[in-house]
């Protein structure tokens, strides 16, 4: 522990925007199967939230010809914290400036990761207000539990593919106050992945090496179930409904997450997170380092392995390159 | 949201000390059934931890003629944060002064709640180091998972009975930076319970009205399972082993916890927490208020009801008073 | 074991008919929440099945002014077995004669229990054929898993209240070949309940003493989930949707079932069965006898207790009598 | 349905004997991790049972230099049924004659499958009697639930590798009265696997094509958990304890089983069965036929794939042959 005190200025992952070339099918996936509800539409965009998300939306789906990441939105811990982070971001050279806001929130400061993933940070948010028919006597739940689909409970995290892990990890730590929780350090010292958080969750953001060498791609967004049975339930339904399950259910060593990866019809990878994982309350946490020697158990503790494409496919897709790489490289690492 | 920024100076519940008149039986309960392991013994005290607790101990069991709370220990977020909280506690008049430390941690500042529950706050802790045979390739787990009992994963929270909820709640908020997450406000405005946290957990501490009017008693400590099946597993075993289950498994509305309450052989109530509950990431959280009208669903959302004694029994026991009250008063509230 | 060989002439519980004064609400409960699908309507009756029921229907809901049991339908093991059972039933004096059939099945032989519960036994059944959109690549599943509600998987058993348990138990054993699996024998020798089956299930039928002294009433029908999590899921939804949960989730000692009892809007009690229980393969099974001394753990092994009304309420309701009895008698037994 | 009535003469899988070259390690696996208890030792053999097995043993482990199947033991439905089956077996030419009995059971008639797997059928069995300390108030459970390991509940089924599936399937059906529940029929009509039962379980025995062309080998024995969480629990522990998990947790389409396959230290494959599967009560069941076109979903409905060795490795091991085949043949089928 250095003498420097930790930064507590970022509170949470507020929402994510993804691009989809097939908005209707993407909505069917999120609304009919994962039970998100639609809050609003605006132009090419649709705003969605899970039934235990408290704000106007946690997901914005916007039409584009190719899938990928629109932006990631972080909520600051206070108005003052927002100002401090904006000052730091401006000084970093990666700030882009303020926007007036969007559906569901007020002004926000835009910036990018070193790799170019669009981000924003904000304070003012609109809270979801359930209509009368959806109000529930469970007063800490913003609306009744949906009676269709296998409802995810809340947005959990985002995983960003990076041409180079280390500077992106450092950026989240230094400019935004994220703590490094776990990382993979290969022989020779190259970081292949890093998991970072501002809360006891192991990660609200992961940065993962893009073996194709591309920049700024999305690996996946993750919604949270909390209960392992719900992973089996949705796996059963997804299989019958023709949705492609890439891997899982299984358990990662890293983050101890019960995972399942699927592709929404627009082409983006979505993780469904099936338990509580473990939580980090230690304020002086020493990051867990997985090495080439220990990595196998870190990737899969038990259950379904990850296919080679897991390490190559992101959105937007660059599969010509990927196909070449699959043959050349051993996977993992 | 006022202009005042939140305080982030307390990081977590570090450990709890309980008194037991039957230390051997208490150890059998925690070690053989809940799978805690013993780290050290010292005089009348035994130090224990769950297999995913990272420090030297999360539970200290000390012999006394009557069961009850020894003390509650909080870990600060940084050495500087510790100094700030000590200054505030001294100013509050409830500070008692520094001790040099105990097995498993360095110097700590002692204080009490307004109701008199012994507390301490500290920074220096000893980390648990697994012996070779218990080292695990799951590198974010401090030791192998026990192969006996139904292992709890970590200490979760403590519930303190108070002669008057409000000043104790306010103390945790103002002197230590806890946020109020949920509370019960009866007709007439009396607070009957409050759930407070320094993290996304709904509570690391609850303060609950003591209907017997006593001060400084312990309602329960809680260990965490995370998975609902493990509540059924331990319920099955506890029933066969003759341990009294007071209530549960069931689901509280407050905190959305799958709960079960049992009495360890020394007489203290222990909650076994069977899922992830919900987590609060909103930095501007409006506390949930349960009223006389909505309270029933708050106490039990579904499953096993709570018996009247739940609201009267604490440690040390004052059951003559309690027996009288059971007849006089409607329960709950 | 006597020299007499066991009778294997009854294969399974085929379907149950219940009466409802509120058919639309009853259908909402079974279709929207438990995910049964409607196969056909005919006059005052609607035919339903769970998604893993293989025949035309497992539930027939018929309009009547008061709730209660329409009839219970058993499927024989072979055409020859049907003839043998009909001969035995005719000889018993409780046979009523053949009907030509009903929607979903061919001719059936009607009879009653000694207490007067209408029953039938049959061989010819119509199999459910999924429409194209509901066909599934899971070839042992008759249709796709529903994507709404918390789908029950199949009809499990029926529980009949009897003015006198013993002759009804004996009737099922002697005329139909049921094996006695467990029973409650009170001090003095009176049987208070008996669980009987023709398969490894602990029961397809239970007969339970009616403390009101009435004859021929229905205690409950049970649908099967298999997974404990689904009991929590449906409990959550039923609570929010305003359906009354009488008791559970909890675990019976008798049959080791994870249970939950709810009232469908028409007034009939429905059990939702939340795990696999235990199965009996021993061909020489010695019935388990629960006595006054051991009964408490038999009724509730852990979790939610049963309210007094559980032992008095059946359909049709006779609540004037019941109310009187609740005050006079200790419950249970 | 032909006019022939079904045969109900075999009631259940009574026990299995396996050979182990490392008896101590095999016992550690079954006793310390799966929580079987040892009933008796005799010469080179140790007798074990799961805590919900009612008889003297469900597993006999006998020392041999190579792992494999000792024998499979079936219990008849009655003494008369035993005589009928012995007559049929003698007529089949595969009967070997009576033995006086073994620890835990009386006289038994020995025979083999057409492929040569040793079998026996018997009526007289010894029931397990719990010592005082293990008696439980849960009167339908033969002993207290173990408080170590992740206890399996009962023996479930056995899977036999056969040089030719069809005659072995036919043998179980015609001589013993098994019903065919599901099978795999490849292009050209060759059966690659068949699942058969005498109860509502989908199988007490499976016969599976041995692609190495060998005869009489054991593919696996299966113990039953019933609850999916316990598969995760034991997977976690097996991984930490260094036991090799071959595949799973995952869900087969065939039989709808949540499966996991592991190798006990003696080299035999053991399946751990993690839920209730589905049960077949239909007395006129039409066998499910999986074809080359539909087989993929039959083998894996979701989750972990099966490695190629799954289709080649059995005990005793013949791995020189297997290694050759892996390269030549596409897997599966």
mmCIF file of N, CA and C in Angstrom, chain C residues 101-140:
data_model
loop_
_atom_site.group_PDB
_atom_site.id
_atom_site.type_symbol
_atom_site.label_atom_id
_atom_site.label_comp_id
_atom_site.label_asym_id
_atom_site.label_seq_id
_atom_site.Cartn_x
_atom_site.Cartn_y
_atom_site.Cartn_z
ATOM 1 N N UNK C 101 -65.707 -42.704 -23.421
ATOM 2 C CA UNK C 101 -64.452 -41.956 -23.476
ATOM 3 C C UNK C 101 -64.706 -40.485 -23.274
ATOM 4 N N UNK C 102 -63.667 -39.711 -23.478
ATOM 5 C CA UNK C 102 -63.731 -38.261 -23.311
ATOM 6 C C UNK C 102 -62.732 -37.689 -24.314
ATOM 7 N N UNK C 103 -62.678 -36.382 -24.420
ATOM 8 C CA UNK C 103 -61.610 -35.791 -25.211
ATOM 9 C C UNK C 103 -60.286 -36.361 -24.721
ATOM 10 N N UNK C 104 -59.490 -36.889 -25.628
ATOM 11 C CA UNK C 104 -58.153 -37.325 -25.238
ATOM 12 C C UNK C 104 -58.019 -38.776 -24.832
ATOM 13 N N UNK C 105 -59.116 -39.487 -24.686
ATOM 14 C CA UNK C 105 -58.962 -40.909 -24.384
ATOM 15 C C UNK C 105 -60.204 -41.689 -24.796
ATOM 16 N N UNK C 106 -59.999 -42.994 -24.905
ATOM 17 C CA UNK C 106 -61.079 -43.891 -25.281
ATOM 18 C C UNK C 106 -61.869 -44.360 -24.066
ATOM 19 N N UNK C 107 -62.484 -45.506 -24.202
ATOM 20 C CA UNK C 107 -63.400 -45.961 -23.161
ATOM 21 C C UNK C 107 -62.674 -46.129 -21.833
ATOM 22 N N UNK C 108 -63.426 -45.879 -20.773
ATOM 23 C CA UNK C 108 -62.856 -45.889 -19.425
ATOM 24 C C UNK C 108 -63.888 -46.488 -18.484
ATOM 25 N N UNK C 109 -63.363 -47.150 -17.469
ATOM 26 C CA UNK C 109 -64.256 -47.766 -16.498
ATOM 27 C C UNK C 109 -64.293 -46.886 -15.247
ATOM 28 N N UNK C 110 -65.513 -46.478 -14.874
ATOM 29 C CA UNK C 110 -65.670 -45.571 -13.734
ATOM 30 C C UNK C 110 -65.920 -46.348 -12.445
ATOM 31 N N UNK C 111 -65.402 -45.787 -11.370
ATOM 32 C CA UNK C 111 -65.642 -46.379 -10.046
ATOM 33 C C UNK C 111 -65.426 -45.283 -9.017
ATOM 34 N N UNK C 112 -65.618 -45.596 -7.774
ATOM 35 C CA UNK C 112 -65.314 -44.620 -6.728
ATOM 36 C C UNK C 112 -64.466 -45.288 -5.659
ATOM 37 N N UNK C 113 -63.794 -44.445 -4.875
ATOM 38 C CA UNK C 113 -63.166 -44.960 -3.654
ATOM 39 C C UNK C 113 -64.285 -45.274 -2.661
ATOM 40 N N UNK C 114 -64.007 -46.005 -1.611
ATOM 41 C CA UNK C 114 -65.021 -46.224 -0.575
ATOM 42 C C UNK C 114 -65.593 -44.909 -0.056
ATOM 43 N N UNK C 115 -64.762 -43.871 -0.045
ATOM 44 C CA UNK C 115 -65.222 -42.571 0.444
ATOM 45 C C UNK C 115 -66.024 -41.799 -0.604
ATOM 46 N N UNK C 116 -66.041 -42.320 -1.824
ATOM 47 C CA UNK C 116 -66.862 -41.689 -2.852
ATOM 48 C C UNK C 116 -66.142 -40.813 -3.858
ATOM 49 N N UNK C 117 -64.796 -40.737 -3.817
ATOM 50 C CA UNK C 117 -64.077 -39.926 -4.821
ATOM 51 C C UNK C 117 -64.208 -40.583 -6.182
ATOM 52 N N UNK C 118 -64.715 -39.862 -7.194
ATOM 53 C CA UNK C 118 -64.859 -40.437 -8.542
ATOM 54 C C UNK C 118 -63.497 -40.766 -9.172
ATOM 55 N N UNK C 119 -63.413 -41.955 -9.758
ATOM 56 C CA UNK C 119 -62.183 -42.444 -10.374
ATOM 57 C C UNK C 119 -62.531 -43.106 -11.702
ATOM 58 N N UNK C 120 -61.510 -43.285 -12.533
ATOM 59 C CA UNK C 120 -61.686 -44.113 -13.723
ATOM 60 C C UNK C 120 -60.368 -44.784 -14.039
ATOM 61 N N UNK C 121 -60.469 -45.858 -14.818
ATOM 62 C CA UNK C 121 -59.258 -46.542 -15.282
ATOM 63 C C UNK C 121 -59.430 -46.806 -16.764
ATOM 64 N N UNK C 122 -58.333 -46.659 -17.525
ATOM 65 C CA UNK C 122 -58.441 -46.722 -18.979
ATOM 66 C C UNK C 122 -57.135 -47.222 -19.581
ATOM 67 N N UNK C 123 -57.187 -47.531 -20.846
ATOM 68 C CA UNK C 123 -55.984 -47.897 -21.593
ATOM 69 C C UNK C 123 -55.722 -46.956 -22.764
ATOM 70 N N UNK C 124 -56.763 -46.709 -23.551
ATOM 71 C CA UNK C 124 -56.571 -45.916 -24.781
ATOM 72 C C UNK C 124 -56.420 -44.429 -24.475
ATOM 73 N N UNK C 125 -55.298 -43.879 -24.862
ATOM 74 C CA UNK C 125 -55.083 -42.442 -24.678
ATOM 75 C C UNK C 125 -54.614 -41.828 -25.996
ATOM 76 N N UNK C 126 -54.905 -40.553 -26.172
ATOM 77 C CA UNK C 126 -54.373 -39.803 -27.313
ATOM 78 C C UNK C 126 -53.078 -39.131 -26.889
ATOM 79 N N UNK C 127 -52.077 -39.236 -27.741
ATOM 80 C CA UNK C 127 -50.815 -38.570 -27.458
ATOM 81 C C UNK C 127 -50.858 -37.150 -27.990
ATOM 82 N N UNK C 128 -50.212 -36.278 -27.256
ATOM 83 C CA UNK C 128 -50.078 -34.897 -27.706
ATOM 84 C C UNK C 128 -49.105 -34.841 -28.885
ATOM 85 N N UNK C 129 -49.484 -34.091 -29.912
ATOM 86 C CA UNK C 129 -48.601 -33.879 -31.064
ATOM 87 C C UNK C 129 -48.313 -32.390 -31.173
ATOM 88 N N UNK C 130 -47.079 -32.011 -30.991
ATOM 89 C CA UNK C 130 -46.748 -30.588 -31.039
ATOM 90 C C UNK C 130 -46.903 -30.036 -32.451
ATOM 91 N N UNK C 131 -47.452 -28.833 -32.572
ATOM 92 C CA UNK C 131 -47.443 -28.165 -33.879
ATOM 93 C C UNK C 131 -45.995 -27.844 -34.264
ATOM 94 N N UNK C 132 -45.808 -27.589 -35.536
ATOM 95 C CA UNK C 132 -44.446 -27.425 -36.060
ATOM 96 C C UNK C 132 -43.599 -26.457 -35.221
ATOM 97 N N UNK C 133 -44.197 -25.332 -34.856
ATOM 98 C CA UNK C 133 -43.438 -24.282 -34.153
ATOM 99 C C UNK C 133 -42.996 -24.719 -32.763
ATOM 100 N N UNK C 134 -43.625 -25.733 -32.226
ATOM 101 C CA UNK C 134 -43.291 -26.177 -30.875
ATOM 102 C C UNK C 134 -42.497 -27.484 -30.848
ATOM 103 N N UNK C 135 -42.204 -28.036 -32.026
ATOM 104 C CA UNK C 135 -41.375 -29.250 -32.051
ATOM 105 C C UNK C 135 -39.966 -28.895 -31.598
ATOM 106 N N UNK C 136 -39.344 -29.823 -30.894
ATOM 107 C CA UNK C 136 -38.024 -29.544 -30.325
ATOM 108 C C UNK C 136 -37.026 -30.623 -30.717
ATOM 109 N N UNK C 137 -35.763 -30.237 -30.905
ATOM 110 C CA UNK C 137 -34.725 -31.245 -31.155
ATOM 111 C C UNK C 137 -34.441 -32.127 -29.930
ATOM 112 N N UNK C 138 -35.011 -31.768 -28.774
ATOM 113 C CA UNK C 138 -34.887 -32.634 -27.596
ATOM 114 C C UNK C 138 -35.988 -33.676 -27.711
ATOM 115 N N UNK C 139 -35.634 -34.804 -28.353
ATOM 116 C CA UNK C 139 -36.658 -35.693 -28.885
ATOM 117 C C UNK C 139 -37.472 -36.431 -27.837
ATOM 118 N N UNK C 140 -37.002 -36.461 -26.604
ATOM 119 C CA UNK C 140 -37.792 -37.083 -25.538
ATOM 120 C C UNK C 140 -38.679 -36.082 -24.799
#
